[in-house]
Amino acid sequence: MNKTATRDSAASARTMQHQPAREQNIEALTAFFESGIKPEGSRGQLGIELEHTIVHDDMSPVSYSGQHGVAWLLEQLRAQYPEATTDPEGDLLGVARPGEAVTIEPAAQVELSAGPFSDLAKARETFDEFERLVEEILTPVGERMLTEGYHPTATARSLELIPKRRYQFMNLYLSEKDTCGPCMMRGSASTQVSIDYTSTADCLRKLRLAYALVPILSLITDNTPVFEGKPRTHQLVRTKIWQHMDNDRCGLVPGVLDPGFDLRSYAAYILDAPAILVPCKKEQWCYSERTFGDIYAERAMTSAEVEHAVSMFFNDVRLKTYIEIRPADAMPIPYVIAYASLIKGLFYSPESLDALDELLARVNAKDYEDAKNALMAYGYEATVYGKPVAKLCDLVIELAERGLEDKDRPYLEPLAHLVEQRTTLATLAERSR
């Protein structure tokens, strides 16, 4: 046995000694991931989440509180979304109806989570209807809802946090970790698409390929022309924010691109990160910088504790009982549905998966970080994974087109056109200002 393996084995033994329930908790987390396995041959479905920024007509921020704040907006939506979520103090934090949930992010960004969808036409109809409804509410009071990757006028720290104890603790912790924690929480807005898996092997394969695609997807969906109230100084602002937030729970899950990575490795990663907050009876949430492994050292985690622990990670791709693909900025709805069609064509086509395996088989952690840095500096002029990124984007679009049914292929056009033009929504916005 080499020295590295000996050290790793000794460290593992020490951890098990101090965390007697560690094996039970690794099994609990692994079982949680495995509970998401769908039947072989099931229709590929997509979950879609889109975050919106609410502003006054002069583009100044709209906060949670106030006469026509986001709390007021949620109250207006209750007629259509009757299932309400409140905190212990009675503050309204979200409304929902079957298949759709309207929630708010730390600085009152409004998120619609909807699906799962097997039909992209239904997805488009759902998001269009939501935006029409919100527009009817906001227009008479001089407000509007934006779909951009970052607040267009405000600095993150100037934006009011919503009254949610969890976010108070997160803001405290992330503000001390690095420079961009508050920027992620308060300023950013994203588009996220979730996909299913049909086996452990399928899960790990899709997880690895999704990570390898993150830099390319980040470029294709770049929609942040402004950062902290000023024109951006580089492309892919969201990428830079995530690089300077919290390396314990962001970016690449260690080892996920390696052939030997498995669900137990993912579970161990969860256990070894600081918790930030944990559920507690007295105050609902309690702050802790101890790791999840140490907090639950003496007993097995409950299902609710497992779900909470997994939710406290903000990686570029996140595993729950489905795979969340998370690098995209918030975008207008036609581009959101185009992005969903892109993901569908890539991840629910066996031929696309095989082609991606061949294309991205040798991507490692260094390649991944180098790709991000190159794209922030050079955009479509960058070289990624040893190839011109423009050509990689062409290939990704082509694979998705081939992987889609005829009825879904037209939805891809808005993003395909951007790639063909070698431009992004952020660049187009810069030119128009």
PDB file of N, CA and C in Angstrom, residues 294-380:
ATOM      1  N   ASP A 294     -20.133  15.499  12.241  1.00  0.00           N
ATOM      2  CA  ASP A 294     -19.940  15.685  13.677  1.00  0.00           C
ATOM      3  C   ASP A 294     -21.259  15.915  14.407  1.00  0.00           C
ATOM      4  N   ILE A 295     -22.160  16.668  13.786  1.00  0.00           N
ATOM      5  CA  ILE A 295     -23.452  16.941  14.427  1.00  0.00           C
ATOM      6  C   ILE A 295     -24.230  15.653  14.648  1.00  0.00           C
ATOM      7  N   TYR A 296     -24.178  14.761  13.657  1.00  0.00           N
ATOM      8  CA  TYR A 296     -24.907  13.499  13.754  1.00  0.00           C
ATOM      9  C   TYR A 296     -23.946  12.338  14.001  1.00  0.00           C
ATOM     10  N   ALA A 297     -22.908  12.595  14.769  1.00  0.00           N
ATOM     11  CA  ALA A 297     -21.868  11.585  15.017  1.00  0.00           C
ATOM     12  C   ALA A 297     -22.397  10.368  15.759  1.00  0.00           C
ATOM     13  N   GLU A 298     -23.390  10.574  16.615  1.00  0.00           N
ATOM     14  CA  GLU A 298     -23.822   9.510  17.517  1.00  0.00           C
ATOM     15  C   GLU A 298     -25.110   8.817  17.076  1.00  0.00           C
ATOM     16  N   ARG A 299     -25.750   9.325  16.019  1.00  0.00           N
ATOM     17  CA  ARG A 299     -27.018   8.705  15.615  1.00  0.00           C
ATOM     18  C   ARG A 299     -27.240   8.872  14.120  1.00  0.00           C
ATOM     19  N   ALA A 300     -28.127   8.049  13.596  1.00  0.00           N
ATOM     20  CA  ALA A 300     -28.468   8.137  12.179  1.00  0.00           C
ATOM     21  C   ALA A 300     -29.343   9.354  11.915  1.00  0.00           C
ATOM     22  N   MET A 301     -29.122   9.995  10.794  1.00  0.00           N
ATOM     23  CA  MET A 301     -29.933  11.145  10.395  1.00  0.00           C
ATOM     24  C   MET A 301     -31.331  10.693   9.991  1.00  0.00           C
ATOM     25  N   THR A 302     -32.312  11.530  10.298  1.00  0.00           N
ATOM     26  CA  THR A 302     -33.670  11.267   9.827  1.00  0.00           C
ATOM     27  C   THR A 302     -33.788  11.659   8.354  1.00  0.00           C
ATOM     28  N   SER A 303     -34.879  11.271   7.746  1.00  0.00           N
ATOM     29  CA  SER A 303     -35.100  11.638   6.339  1.00  0.00           C
ATOM     30  C   SER A 303     -35.111  13.152   6.161  1.00  0.00           C
ATOM     31  N   ALA A 304     -35.762  13.867   7.083  1.00  0.00           N
ATOM     32  CA  ALA A 304     -35.817  15.333   6.985  1.00  0.00           C
ATOM     33  C   ALA A 304     -34.426  15.935   7.137  1.00  0.00           C
ATOM     34  N   GLU A 305     -33.613  15.377   8.007  1.00  0.00           N
ATOM     35  CA  GLU A 305     -32.248  15.888   8.206  1.00  0.00           C
ATOM     36  C   GLU A 305     -31.381  15.627   6.977  1.00  0.00           C
ATOM     37  N   VAL A 306     -31.566  14.494   6.339  1.00  0.00           N
ATOM     38  CA  VAL A 306     -30.842  14.205   5.097  1.00  0.00           C
ATOM     39  C   VAL A 306     -31.232  15.212   4.014  1.00  0.00           C
ATOM     40  N   GLU A 307     -32.522  15.447   3.843  1.00  0.00           N
ATOM     41  CA  GLU A 307     -32.977  16.384   2.815  1.00  0.00           C
ATOM     42  C   GLU A 307     -32.454  17.787   3.078  1.00  0.00           C
ATOM     43  N   HIS A 308     -32.462  18.203   4.333  1.00  0.00           N
ATOM     44  CA  HIS A 308     -31.933  19.524   4.657  1.00  0.00           C
ATOM     45  C   HIS A 308     -30.445  19.608   4.350  1.00  0.00           C
ATOM     46  N   ALA A 309     -29.675  18.602   4.757  1.00  0.00           N
ATOM     47  CA  ALA A 309     -28.224  18.627   4.528  1.00  0.00           C
ATOM     48  C   ALA A 309     -27.917  18.765   3.043  1.00  0.00           C
ATOM     49  N   VAL A 310     -28.598  18.005   2.209  1.00  0.00           N
ATOM     50  CA  VAL A 310     -28.363  18.068   0.767  1.00  0.00           C
ATOM     51  C   VAL A 310     -28.719  19.445   0.220  1.00  0.00           C
ATOM     52  N   SER A 311     -29.740  20.077   0.780  1.00  0.00           N
ATOM     53  CA  SER A 311     -30.183  21.391   0.285  1.00  0.00           C
ATOM     54  C   SER A 311     -29.197  22.505   0.606  1.00  0.00           C
ATOM     55  N   MET A 312     -28.255  22.261   1.507  1.00  0.00           N
ATOM     56  CA  MET A 312     -27.311  23.294   1.911  1.00  0.00           C
ATOM     57  C   MET A 312     -26.066  23.329   1.030  1.00  0.00           C
ATOM     58  N   PHE A 313     -26.123  22.694  -0.121  1.00  0.00           N
ATOM     59  CA  PHE A 313     -25.014  22.705  -1.082  1.00  0.00           C
ATOM     60  C   PHE A 313     -25.472  23.401  -2.356  1.00  0.00           C
ATOM     61  N   PHE A 314     -24.548  24.155  -2.958  1.00  0.00           N
ATOM     62  CA  PHE A 314     -24.906  25.021  -4.085  1.00  0.00           C
ATOM     63  C   PHE A 314     -23.977  24.770  -5.270  1.00  0.00           C
ATOM     64  N   ASN A 315     -23.674  23.489  -5.478  1.00  0.00           N
ATOM     65  CA  ASN A 315     -22.750  23.117  -6.546  1.00  0.00           C
ATOM     66  C   ASN A 315     -23.318  23.426  -7.922  1.00  0.00           C
ATOM     67  N   ASP A 316     -22.442  23.447  -8.923  1.00  0.00           N
ATOM     68  CA  ASP A 316     -22.866  23.688 -10.303  1.00  0.00           C
ATOM     69  C   ASP A 316     -23.890  22.652 -10.763  1.00  0.00           C
ATOM     70  N   VAL A 317     -23.748  21.432 -10.249  1.00  0.00           N
ATOM     71  CA  VAL A 317     -24.734  20.369 -10.464  1.00  0.00           C
ATOM     72  C   VAL A 317     -24.981  19.755  -9.088  1.00  0.00           C
ATOM     73  N   ARG A 318     -26.243  19.585  -8.719  1.00  0.00           N
ATOM     74  CA  ARG A 318     -26.555  19.097  -7.377  1.00  0.00           C
ATOM     75  C   ARG A 318     -27.419  17.851  -7.471  1.00  0.00           C
ATOM     76  N   LEU A 319     -27.082  16.859  -6.648  1.00  0.00           N
ATOM     77  CA  LEU A 319     -27.838  15.617  -6.611  1.00  0.00           C
ATOM     78  C   LEU A 319     -28.797  15.626  -5.429  1.00  0.00           C
ATOM     79  N   LYS A 320     -30.073  15.381  -5.723  1.00  0.00           N
ATOM     80  CA  LYS A 320     -31.079  15.138  -4.691  1.00  0.00           C
ATOM     81  C   LYS A 320     -31.692  13.771  -5.030  1.00  0.00           C
ATOM     82  N   THR A 321     -32.981  13.720  -5.265  1.00  0.00           N
ATOM     83  CA  THR A 321     -33.583  12.511  -5.843  1.00  0.00           C
ATOM     84  C   THR A 321     -33.763  12.724  -7.342  1.00  0.00           C
ATOM     85  N   TYR A 322     -33.093  13.668  -7.863  1.00  0.00           N
ATOM     86  CA  TYR A 322     -32.980  14.021  -9.278  1.00  0.00           C
ATOM     87  C   TYR A 322     -31.701  14.836  -9.389  1.00  0.00           C
ATOM     88  N   ILE A 323     -31.285  15.134 -10.599  1.00  0.00           N
ATOM     89  CA  ILE A 323     -30.060  15.892 -10.833  1.00  0.00           C
ATOM     90  C   ILE A 323     -30.436  17.303 -11.256  1.00  0.00           C
ATOM     91  N   GLU A 324     -30.022  18.285 -10.471  1.00  0.00           N
ATOM     92  CA  GLU A 324     -30.236  19.694 -10.794  1.00  0.00           C
ATOM     93  C   GLU A 324     -29.037  20.231 -11.564  1.00  0.00           C
ATOM     94  N   ILE A 325     -29.281  20.777 -12.726  1.00  0.00           N
ATOM     95  CA  ILE A 325     -28.225  21.388 -13.542  1.00  0.00           C
ATOM     96  C   ILE A 325     -28.376  22.893 -13.375  1.00  0.00           C
ATOM     97  N   ARG A 326     -27.352  23.560 -12.757  1.00  0.00           N
ATOM     98  CA  ARG A 326     -27.567  24.851 -12.127  1.00  0.00           C
ATOM     99  C   ARG A 326     -26.744  26.037 -12.658  1.00  0.00           C
ATOM    100  N   PRO A 327     -25.995  25.949 -13.743  1.00  0.00           N
ATOM    101  CA  PRO A 327     -25.114  27.072 -14.091  1.00  0.00           C
ATOM    102  C   PRO A 327     -25.756  28.203 -14.881  1.00  0.00           C
ATOM    103  N   ALA A 328     -27.004  28.070 -15.274  1.00  0.00           N
ATOM    104  CA  ALA A 328     -27.604  29.053 -16.189  1.00  0.00           C
ATOM    105  C   ALA A 328     -28.140  30.267 -15.449  1.00  0.00           C
ATOM    106  N   ASP A 329     -27.965  31.435 -16.044  1.00  0.00           N
ATOM    107  CA  ASP A 329     -28.595  32.651 -15.545  1.00  0.00           C
ATOM    108  C   ASP A 329     -30.099  32.611 -15.807  1.00  0.00           C
ATOM    109  N   ALA A 330     -30.839  33.434 -15.057  1.00  0.00           N
ATOM    110  CA  ALA A 330     -32.242  33.671 -15.411  1.00  0.00           C
ATOM    111  C   ALA A 330     -32.305  34.246 -16.824  1.00  0.00           C
ATOM    112  N   MET A 331     -33.297  33.809 -17.573  1.00  0.00           N
ATOM    113  CA  MET A 331     -33.440  34.231 -18.973  1.00  0.00           C
ATOM    114  C   MET A 331     -34.914  34.427 -19.290  1.00  0.00           C
ATOM    115  N   PRO A 332     -35.237  35.170 -20.353  1.00  0.00           N
ATOM    116  CA  PRO A 332     -36.627  35.252 -20.810  1.00  0.00           C
ATOM    117  C   PRO A 332     -37.159  33.862 -21.156  1.00  0.00           C
ATOM    118  N   ILE A 333     -38.461  33.703 -21.086  1.00  0.00           N
ATOM    119  CA  ILE A 333     -39.073  32.379 -21.193  1.00  0.00           C
ATOM    120  C   ILE A 333     -38.711  31.618 -22.476  1.00  0.00           C
ATOM    121  N   PRO A 334     -38.686  32.237 -23.663  1.00  0.00           N
ATOM    122  CA  PRO A 334     -38.312  31.448 -24.838  1.00  0.00           C
ATOM    123  C   PRO A 334     -36.933  30.795 -24.695  1.00  0.00           C
ATOM    124  N   TYR A 335     -36.022  31.460 -24.016  1.00  0.00           N
ATOM    125  CA  TYR A 335     -34.682  30.901 -23.814  1.00  0.00           C
ATOM    126  C   TYR A 335     -34.681  29.856 -22.704  1.00  0.00           C
ATOM    127  N   VAL A 336     -35.535  30.032 -21.719  1.00  0.00           N
ATOM    128  CA  VAL A 336     -35.675  29.017 -20.666  1.00  0.00           C
ATOM    129  C   VAL A 336     -36.162  27.702 -21.266  1.00  0.00           C
ATOM    130  N   ILE A 337     -37.183  27.779 -22.103  1.00  0.00           N
ATOM    131  CA  ILE A 337     -37.703  26.561 -22.715  1.00  0.00           C
ATOM    132  C   ILE A 337     -36.688  25.988 -23.712  1.00  0.00           C
ATOM    133  N   ALA A 338     -35.939  26.857 -24.379  1.00  0.00           N
ATOM    134  CA  ALA A 338     -34.861  26.379 -25.260  1.00  0.00           C
ATOM    135  C   ALA A 338     -33.811  25.634 -24.454  1.00  0.00           C
ATOM    136  N   TYR A 339     -33.484  26.165 -23.282  1.00  0.00           N
ATOM    137  CA  TYR A 339     -32.508  25.506 -22.408  1.00  0.00           C
ATOM    138  C   TYR A 339     -33.038  24.150 -21.938  1.00  0.00           C
ATOM    139  N   ALA A 340     -34.315  24.104 -21.572  1.00  0.00           N
ATOM    140  CA  ALA A 340     -34.912  22.825 -21.181  1.00  0.00           C
ATOM    141  C   ALA A 340     -34.860  21.827 -22.333  1.00  0.00           C
ATOM    142  N   SER A 341     -35.115  22.284 -23.544  1.00  0.00           N
ATOM    143  CA  SER A 341     -35.047  21.377 -24.700  1.00  0.00           C
ATOM    144  C   SER A 341     -33.612  20.923 -24.951  1.00  0.00           C
ATOM    145  N   LEU A 342     -32.646  21.810 -24.725  1.00  0.00           N
ATOM    146  CA  LEU A 342     -31.241  21.438 -24.861  1.00  0.00           C
ATOM    147  C   LEU A 342     -30.893  20.312 -23.893  1.00  0.00           C
ATOM    148  N   ILE A 343     -31.279  20.484 -22.626  1.00  0.00           N
ATOM    149  CA  ILE A 343     -31.004  19.457 -21.623  1.00  0.00           C
ATOM    150  C   ILE A 343     -31.724  18.158 -21.972  1.00  0.00           C
ATOM    151  N   LYS A 344     -32.956  18.259 -22.424  1.00  0.00           N
ATOM    152  CA  LYS A 344     -33.718  17.063 -22.787  1.00  0.00           C
ATOM    153  C   LYS A 344     -33.046  16.304 -23.926  1.00  0.00           C
ATOM    154  N   GLY A 345     -32.632  17.028 -24.963  1.00  0.00           N
ATOM    155  CA  GLY A 345     -31.999  16.385 -26.110  1.00  0.00           C
ATOM    156  C   GLY A 345     -30.654  15.762 -25.793  1.00  0.00           C
ATOM    157  N   LEU A 346     -29.961  16.304 -24.791  1.00  0.00           N
ATOM    158  CA  LEU A 346     -28.652  15.775 -24.422  1.00  0.00           C
ATOM    159  C   LEU A 346     -28.744  14.598 -23.463  1.00  0.00           C
ATOM    160  N   PHE A 347     -29.656  14.671 -22.487  1.00  0.00           N
ATOM    161  CA  PHE A 347     -29.632  13.709 -21.384  1.00  0.00           C
ATOM    162  C   PHE A 347     -30.698  12.619 -21.469  1.00  0.00           C
ATOM    163  N   TYR A 348     -31.672  12.758 -22.360  1.00  0.00           N
ATOM    164  CA  TYR A 348     -32.675  11.714 -22.495  1.00  0.00           C
ATOM    165  C   TYR A 348     -32.582  10.996 -23.836  1.00  0.00           C
ATOM    166  N   SER A 349     -31.472  11.143 -24.511  1.00  0.00           N
ATOM    167  CA  SER A 349     -31.212  10.410 -25.757  1.00  0.00           C
ATOM    168  C   SER A 349     -29.995   9.513 -25.551  1.00  0.00           C
ATOM    169  N   PRO A 350     -30.136   8.204 -25.667  1.00  0.00           N
ATOM    170  CA  PRO A 350     -28.967   7.317 -25.520  1.00  0.00           C
ATOM    171  C   PRO A 350     -27.841   7.673 -26.478  1.00  0.00           C
ATOM    172  N   GLU A 351     -28.205   8.065 -27.699  1.00  0.00           N
ATOM    173  CA  GLU A 351     -27.169   8.421 -28.677  1.00  0.00           C
ATOM    174  C   GLU A 351     -26.414   9.679 -28.246  1.00  0.00           C
ATOM    175  N   SER A 352     -27.135  10.649 -27.702  1.00  0.00           N
ATOM    176  CA  SER A 352     -26.475  11.867 -27.221  1.00  0.00           C
ATOM    177  C   SER A 352     -25.548  11.553 -26.058  1.00  0.00           C
ATOM    178  N   LEU A 353     -26.008  10.727 -25.128  1.00  0.00           N
ATOM    179  CA  LEU A 353     -25.169  10.370 -23.979  1.00  0.00           C
ATOM    180  C   LEU A 353     -23.902   9.648 -24.433  1.00  0.00           C
ATOM    181  N   ASP A 354     -24.038   8.748 -25.380  1.00  0.00           N
ATOM    182  CA  ASP A 354     -22.854   8.046 -25.892  1.00  0.00           C
ATOM    183  C   ASP A 354     -21.874   9.021 -26.538  1.00  0.00           C
ATOM    184  N   ALA A 355     -22.405   9.970 -27.306  1.00  0.00           N
ATOM    185  CA  ALA A 355     -21.536  10.948 -27.971  1.00  0.00           C
ATOM    186  C   ALA A 355     -20.865  11.859 -26.948  1.00  0.00           C
ATOM    187  N   LEU A 356     -21.593  12.244 -25.911  1.00  0.00           N
ATOM    188  CA  LEU A 356     -20.993  13.075 -24.858  1.00  0.00           C
ATOM    189  C   LEU A 356     -19.928  12.312 -24.098  1.00  0.00           C
ATOM    190  N   ASP A 357     -20.171  11.034 -23.863  1.00  0.00           N
ATOM    191  CA  ASP A 357     -19.151  10.203 -23.208  1.00  0.00           C
ATOM    192  C   ASP A 357     -17.848  10.230 -24.001  1.00  0.00           C
ATOM    193  N   GLU A 358     -17.973  10.071 -25.299  1.00  0.00           N
ATOM    194  CA  GLU A 358     -16.778  10.056 -26.146  1.00  0.00           C
ATOM    195  C   GLU A 358     -16.105  11.424 -26.173  1.00  0.00           C
ATOM    196  N   LEU A 359     -16.904  12.477 -26.203  1.00  0.00           N
ATOM    197  CA  LEU A 359     -16.375  13.837 -26.298  1.00  0.00           C
ATOM    198  C   LEU A 359     -15.706  14.285 -25.004  1.00  0.00           C
ATOM    199  N   LEU A 360     -16.267  13.883 -23.854  1.00  0.00           N
ATOM    200  CA  LEU A 360     -15.859  14.457 -22.572  1.00  0.00           C
ATOM    201  C   LEU A 360     -15.213  13.452 -21.630  1.00  0.00           C
ATOM    202  N   ALA A 361     -14.851  12.285 -22.146  1.00  0.00           N
ATOM    203  CA  ALA A 361     -14.369  11.208 -21.284  1.00  0.00           C
ATOM    204  C   ALA A 361     -13.125  11.585 -20.490  1.00  0.00           C
ATOM    205  N   ARG A 362     -12.280  12.421 -21.031  1.00  0.00           N
ATOM    206  CA  ARG A 362     -10.992  12.689 -20.369  1.00  0.00           C
ATOM    207  C   ARG A 362     -10.973  14.018 -19.599  1.00  0.00           C
ATOM    208  N   VAL A 363     -12.110  14.659 -19.452  1.00  0.00           N
ATOM    209  CA  VAL A 363     -12.165  15.918 -18.715  1.00  0.00           C
ATOM    210  C   VAL A 363     -11.901  15.659 -17.232  1.00  0.00           C
ATOM    211  N   ASN A 364     -10.978  16.418 -16.642  1.00  0.00           N
ATOM    212  CA  ASN A 364     -10.680  16.279 -15.213  1.00  0.00           C
ATOM    213  C   ASN A 364     -10.928  17.607 -14.496  1.00  0.00           C
ATOM    214  N   ALA A 365     -10.668  17.613 -13.207  1.00  0.00           N
ATOM    215  CA  ALA A 365     -10.979  18.791 -12.398  1.00  0.00           C
ATOM    216  C   ALA A 365     -10.196  20.026 -12.857  1.00  0.00           C
ATOM    217  N   LYS A 366      -8.935  19.847 -13.217  1.00  0.00           N
ATOM    218  CA  LYS A 366      -8.144  20.994 -13.688  1.00  0.00           C
ATOM    219  C   LYS A 366      -8.698  21.524 -15.003  1.00  0.00           C
ATOM    220  N   ASP A 367      -9.041  20.622 -15.918  1.00  0.00           N
ATOM    221  CA  ASP A 367      -9.643  21.046 -17.186  1.00  0.00           C
ATOM    222  C   ASP A 367     -10.901  21.882 -16.933  1.00  0.00           C
ATOM    223  N   TYR A 368     -11.679  21.430 -15.983  1.00  0.00           N
ATOM    224  CA  TYR A 368     -12.943  22.074 -15.642  1.00  0.00           C
ATOM    225  C   TYR A 368     -12.726  23.514 -15.180  1.00  0.00           C
ATOM    226  N   GLU A 369     -11.799  23.701 -14.251  1.00  0.00           N
ATOM    227  CA  GLU A 369     -11.524  25.047 -13.746  1.00  0.00           C
ATOM    228  C   GLU A 369     -10.845  25.905 -14.813  1.00  0.00           C
ATOM    229  N   ASP A 370      -9.954  25.321 -15.593  1.00  0.00           N
ATOM    230  CA  ASP A 370      -9.306  26.070 -16.683  1.00  0.00           C
ATOM    231  C   ASP A 370     -10.338  26.556 -17.697  1.00  0.00           C
ATOM    232  N   ALA A 371     -11.326  25.706 -17.973  1.00  0.00           N
ATOM    233  CA  ALA A 371     -12.372  26.067 -18.933  1.00  0.00           C
ATOM    234  C   ALA A 371     -13.170  27.270 -18.433  1.00  0.00           C
ATOM    235  N   LYS A 372     -13.522  27.262 -17.171  1.00  0.00           N
ATOM    236  CA  LYS A 372     -14.266  28.392 -16.609  1.00  0.00           C
ATOM    237  C   LYS A 372     -13.477  29.690 -16.734  1.00  0.00           C
ATOM    238  N   ASN A 373     -12.207  29.631 -16.351  1.00  0.00           N
ATOM    239  CA  ASN A 373     -11.379  30.846 -16.387  1.00  0.00           C
ATOM    240  C   ASN A 373     -11.193  31.353 -17.816  1.00  0.00           C
ATOM    241  N   ALA A 374     -11.005  30.437 -18.751  1.00  0.00           N
ATOM    242  CA  ALA A 374     -10.833  30.837 -20.146  1.00  0.00           C
ATOM    243  C   ALA A 374     -12.102  31.491 -20.685  1.00  0.00           C
ATOM    244  N   LEU A 375     -13.250  30.960 -20.335  1.00  0.00           N
ATOM    245  CA  LEU A 375     -14.513  31.511 -20.834  1.00  0.00           C
ATOM    246  C   LEU A 375     -14.811  32.874 -20.229  1.00  0.00           C
ATOM    247  N   MET A 376     -14.465  33.071 -18.955  1.00  0.00           N
ATOM    248  CA  MET A 376     -14.663  34.395 -18.364  1.00  0.00           C
ATOM    249  C   MET A 376     -13.806  35.444 -19.061  1.00  0.00           C
ATOM    250  N   ALA A 377     -12.617  35.024 -19.486  1.00  0.00           N
ATOM    251  CA  ALA A 377     -11.700  35.970 -20.126  1.00  0.00           C
ATOM    252  C   ALA A 377     -11.985  36.170 -21.605  1.00  0.00           C
ATOM    253  N   TYR A 378     -12.356  35.099 -22.313  1.00  0.00           N
ATOM    254  CA  TYR A 378     -12.391  35.168 -23.774  1.00  0.00           C
ATOM    255  C   TYR A 378     -13.734  34.805 -24.404  1.00  0.00           C
ATOM    256  N   GLY A 379     -14.696  34.309 -23.644  1.00  0.00           N
ATOM    257  CA  GLY A 379     -15.985  33.969 -24.220  1.00  0.00           C
ATOM    258  C   GLY A 379     -15.871  33.002 -25.384  1.00  0.00           C
ATOM    259  N   TYR A 380     -16.526  33.334 -26.484  1.00  0.00           N
ATOM    260  CA  TYR A 380     -16.533  32.434 -27.641  1.00  0.00           C
ATOM    261  C   TYR A 380     -15.174  32.309 -28.326  1.00  0.00           C
TER     262      TYR A 380
END
